[in-house]
Amino acid sequence: MARHVHRVKVAALTEQMPVPEAELRHLHVMRLRPGDTVQVFDGGGEVGEAELLSLDTLSAQLRLLSRRTATAEYPQSVTLAVALLKGDKLADVVRAGSELGAAAFQLLRTRYGDVPDIGDNKLGRLRRVAEEAARQSQRAVVPAVLAPVPLTGYDPAGQVFYAHPGSPVRLLDVLTWAAPVTLISGPEGGFAPEDLAHLSAIGATPITLGPRILRAETAPLALLGALAASGV
Amino acid sequence: MARHVHRVKVAALTEQMPVPEAELRHLHVMRLRPGDTVQVFDGGGEVGEAELLSLDTLSAQLRLLSRRTATAEYPQSVTLAVALLKGDKLADVVRAGSELGAAAFQLLRTRYGDVPDIGDNKLGRLRRVAEEAARQSQRAVVPAVLAPVPLTGYDPAGQVFYAHPGSPVRLLDVLTWAAPVTLISGPEGGFAPEDLAHLSAIGATPITLGPRILRAETAPLALLGALAASGV
């Protein structure tokens, strides 16, 4: 039977910890008993294991067994470079991408982009979306949202990948966590010839997302989802 | 330099194929030459490889080398079993999940679900979302959207997985394409003790989505994204 890890939020990870009143009922409902182990977290990045010392109707005490600083970041920075999309699509990509661990979003101008540029208001809004998503996901890092640059001039350091139908290459087969990672995702209309020529010229690797046709806002999340599901 | 697969849309896959005028410029810009190989597709599910026989300013001819019926379906059916979420979240999951190849969506009642049930109107709307998404993705299969059942009574055939923080198991390490696949995804409030007990009892495998905290509508798409990025 899979062991369920009970998580208890405490004010701070200390040798002896009182269980906050809000968490007491959970412990009772879960039928925890002195001697049981729970995971404790403070909401600020510290997590640990603790033993339940005592539990009665009005209070409970925990003893800290071990602690570590939780990091929800990938071993290397992962930048999502995404073409300018219309409407709320970029906000959706930034929100879910922030949950899925992107360290930065580089907006790209492409020939077939939905829109040729975005204004400061919209850029500011995307930055607020990233900040809020990072907060809700309890990430220590707030992803940057970088003003648009032309894809045909974009040459990031490290490993660069772009989703391309027909590519037989799988992201997890070629990605190493030894250098920063950039995932480039195109507009709804696809990459133009000059985009593809540039991607080849900078040595970007075309990778598969299978034979399915994905909307421009789905592809980047599928790529990040693959990273998340690899457990790093 | 990564080899780029050039895709040329033709009217039909025949022994000899004229290149449609709309595709000619692409061939010139890509500096293709007689003898080069391209991928051809008709937009209706047939794809193949073809050799460029001739190319001049006004026309080009291709010779079909091989063909196959493209299928955008996974080798086994993949069912996304998702807890009842509020607002438009289920529609977003059904839409993106349909793009990402889910064969069916099984709605689930769970203790911590956002809502206890959904009405026929909403169920009908989700079915229309699935149909439209399948159409736009050119899928031959329209995913089913199944009326809610309690998670604690749900026991699907084949391989069953659920995302669980703290699990060290990676989906792609344990998934085989030898039996139908079910991916179970919980509500925003997480799985209740009876949910976890039931998942254990039916032998469902807890899998990782990394240390990140994901919203209930993001997790299922990350799981499907992992499948898509594995290229099947």
XYZ file of C-alpha atoms in Angstrom, chain A:
232
model
C 0.000 0.000 0.000
C 1.401 3.347 -0.983
C 2.421 5.355 2.044
C 0.674 8.683 2.181
C 2.900 11.497 3.319
C 0.984 13.782 5.667
C 2.152 17.365 5.295
C 1.803 19.704 8.213
C 2.418 23.402 7.858
C 4.249 24.852 10.828
C 5.297 28.374 11.673
C 8.981 27.453 11.568
C 11.102 24.311 11.543
C 12.476 24.056 15.044
C 13.582 21.207 17.311
C 10.186 21.173 19.024
C 7.201 22.455 17.105
C 3.649 23.032 18.257
C 1.100 22.038 15.654
C -0.924 25.080 14.561
C -4.602 24.860 15.525
C -5.617 24.857 11.873
C -3.707 21.626 11.328
C -4.976 19.783 14.404
C -8.183 18.456 12.938
C -6.274 17.048 9.974
C -4.102 15.037 12.325
C -7.131 13.657 14.145
C -9.010 12.829 10.949
C -5.913 11.098 9.617
C -5.800 9.076 12.870
C -2.188 9.912 13.449
C -0.654 8.679 16.670
C 2.418 9.599 18.679
C 5.371 8.006 16.968
C 4.010 8.625 13.461
C 6.147 10.631 11.049
C 4.887 13.608 9.067
C 6.431 16.045 6.634
C 6.612 19.606 7.855
C 6.985 22.752 5.787
C 7.004 26.430 6.557
C 5.770 27.745 3.218
C 9.022 29.586 2.720
C 11.086 26.792 1.240
C 12.090 24.803 4.291
C 10.792 21.249 4.564
C 11.600 18.400 6.856
C 10.423 15.260 8.593
C 9.044 15.291 12.111
C 7.771 12.815 14.647
C 4.446 13.346 16.370
C 5.261 13.481 20.080
C 1.818 14.094 21.471
C -1.702 14.621 20.220
C -4.836 15.463 22.161
C -8.009 17.384 21.398
C -6.503 20.790 21.926
C -2.872 20.553 20.923
C -0.093 18.501 19.423
C 3.686 18.601 19.449
C 6.203 17.606 16.789
C 9.888 16.816 17.065
C 12.017 17.677 14.036
C 13.933 14.687 12.692
C 15.539 16.187 9.565
C 15.314 19.270 7.372
C 16.326 20.490 3.904
C 15.738 23.503 1.758
C 13.227 22.518 -0.851
C 14.054 23.703 -4.273
C 11.509 23.529 -6.984
C 13.963 24.640 -9.653
C 15.445 22.526 -12.420
C 19.184 21.735 -12.222
C 19.758 24.325 -14.975
C 17.704 27.340 -15.957
C 14.995 26.531 -18.459
C 13.967 29.399 -20.697
C 10.786 29.193 -22.689
C 11.191 31.271 -25.853
C 7.721 31.714 -27.266
C 6.369 33.526 -30.295
C 3.975 36.410 -29.745
C 0.484 34.973 -29.463
C -2.778 36.868 -29.441
C -5.313 37.443 -26.743
C -4.775 35.809 -23.394
C -2.702 32.982 -24.761
C 0.621 34.380 -23.613
C -0.791 34.886 -20.112
C -1.865 31.239 -20.065
C 1.572 30.129 -21.233
C 3.327 32.305 -18.654
C 1.052 31.113 -15.854
C 1.341 27.403 -16.530
C 4.962 27.763 -17.606
C 5.761 29.403 -14.277
C 4.173 26.489 -12.429
C 6.113 24.094 -14.597
C 9.423 25.674 -13.693
C 10.418 28.009 -16.509
C 13.072 30.418 -15.233
C 12.363 32.952 -17.950
C 10.102 33.636 -20.883
C 11.722 35.168 -23.925
C 9.073 36.608 -26.206
C 9.867 36.272 -29.896
C 8.904 38.170 -32.993
C 8.326 35.802 -35.900
C 6.931 36.297 -39.361
C 3.841 34.249 -38.720
C 3.311 35.505 -35.177
C -0.220 36.404 -34.186
C 0.831 39.971 -33.430
C 3.942 41.910 -34.444
C 4.713 43.285 -31.001
C 3.306 43.882 -27.525
C 3.060 47.081 -25.561
C 4.455 47.892 -22.151
C 1.073 47.372 -20.517
C 0.790 43.871 -21.771
C 4.379 43.070 -20.913
C 3.786 44.374 -17.409
C 0.718 42.222 -17.109
C 2.649 39.132 -18.131
C 5.226 39.928 -15.467
C 2.498 40.138 -12.857
C 1.109 36.800 -14.037
C 4.551 35.238 -13.617
C 4.954 36.712 -10.160
C 1.541 35.542 -8.996
C 2.028 32.075 -10.433
C 5.424 31.775 -8.783
C 3.931 32.845 -5.473
C 1.082 30.344 -5.683
C 3.529 27.637 -6.677
C 5.793 28.601 -3.788
C 8.743 29.063 -6.094
C 11.756 30.909 -4.772
C 12.434 32.212 -8.287
C 10.061 34.567 -10.070
C 10.402 33.916 -13.810
C 11.507 36.860 -15.918
C 9.410 37.897 -18.903
C 11.732 39.401 -21.496
C 10.636 41.942 -24.084
C 10.312 40.575 -27.621
C 13.306 40.043 -29.862
C 13.294 38.697 -33.407
C 13.678 34.930 -33.536
C 16.046 35.301 -36.454
C 18.459 37.188 -34.196
C 18.057 34.954 -31.157
C 21.061 32.836 -30.225
C 20.891 31.760 -26.578
C 23.736 29.990 -24.795
C 23.497 26.337 -23.866
C 21.174 23.733 -25.293
C 18.460 24.943 -27.629
C 15.457 22.901 -28.743
C 12.370 23.598 -30.801
C 9.316 21.435 -31.337
C 9.122 20.297 -34.918
C 6.653 17.885 -36.503
C 8.479 15.066 -38.180
C 11.533 15.219 -35.945
C 12.375 11.762 -34.613
C 14.376 13.206 -31.722
C 12.969 13.013 -28.178
C 13.746 15.872 -25.807
C 14.604 13.644 -22.867
C 17.014 11.632 -24.992
C 19.132 14.631 -25.926
C 18.732 17.051 -23.047
C 21.491 17.088 -20.491
C 21.336 19.078 -17.289
C 24.870 20.330 -17.834
C 24.017 23.679 -19.416
C 21.128 26.134 -19.531
C 18.183 24.983 -21.599
C 16.088 26.976 -24.047
C 12.854 25.611 -25.482
C 11.686 27.567 -28.535
C 8.045 27.441 -29.466
C 6.539 28.910 -32.619
C 3.371 30.790 -33.487
C 0.094 29.273 -34.630
C 1.156 29.719 -38.252
C 4.345 27.775 -37.683
C 7.926 28.715 -38.332
C 8.737 30.593 -41.539
C 11.599 29.459 -43.765
C 13.923 32.104 -42.327
C 13.053 30.923 -38.807
C 13.952 27.344 -39.656
C 17.108 28.397 -41.434
C 18.157 30.412 -38.387
C 17.362 27.565 -35.998
C 19.546 25.271 -38.071
C 22.303 27.855 -38.220
C 22.480 28.195 -34.426
C 22.471 24.441 -33.999
C 19.055 24.199 -32.361
C 17.746 20.647 -32.169
C 14.295 19.882 -33.584
C 12.396 17.619 -31.179
C 9.202 15.668 -31.378
C 5.848 16.237 -29.783
C 4.434 13.269 -31.646
C 2.175 13.318 -34.674
C -0.521 15.413 -33.042
C -1.351 18.948 -34.116
C -1.032 21.222 -31.123
C -2.068 24.829 -30.691
C 0.759 27.272 -30.219
C -0.111 27.687 -26.546
C -0.177 23.955 -25.839
C 3.171 22.937 -27.317
C 5.377 24.813 -24.842
C 3.458 23.400 -21.895
C 3.810 19.891 -23.281
C 7.586 20.378 -23.470
C 7.779 21.694 -19.914
C 5.466 18.911 -18.789
C 7.949 16.404 -20.161
C 10.648 17.962 -17.995
C 8.410 17.960 -14.922
C 7.421 14.343 -15.433
C 11.070 13.354 -15.600
C 11.075 14.195 -11.912
C 13.890 16.724 -11.713
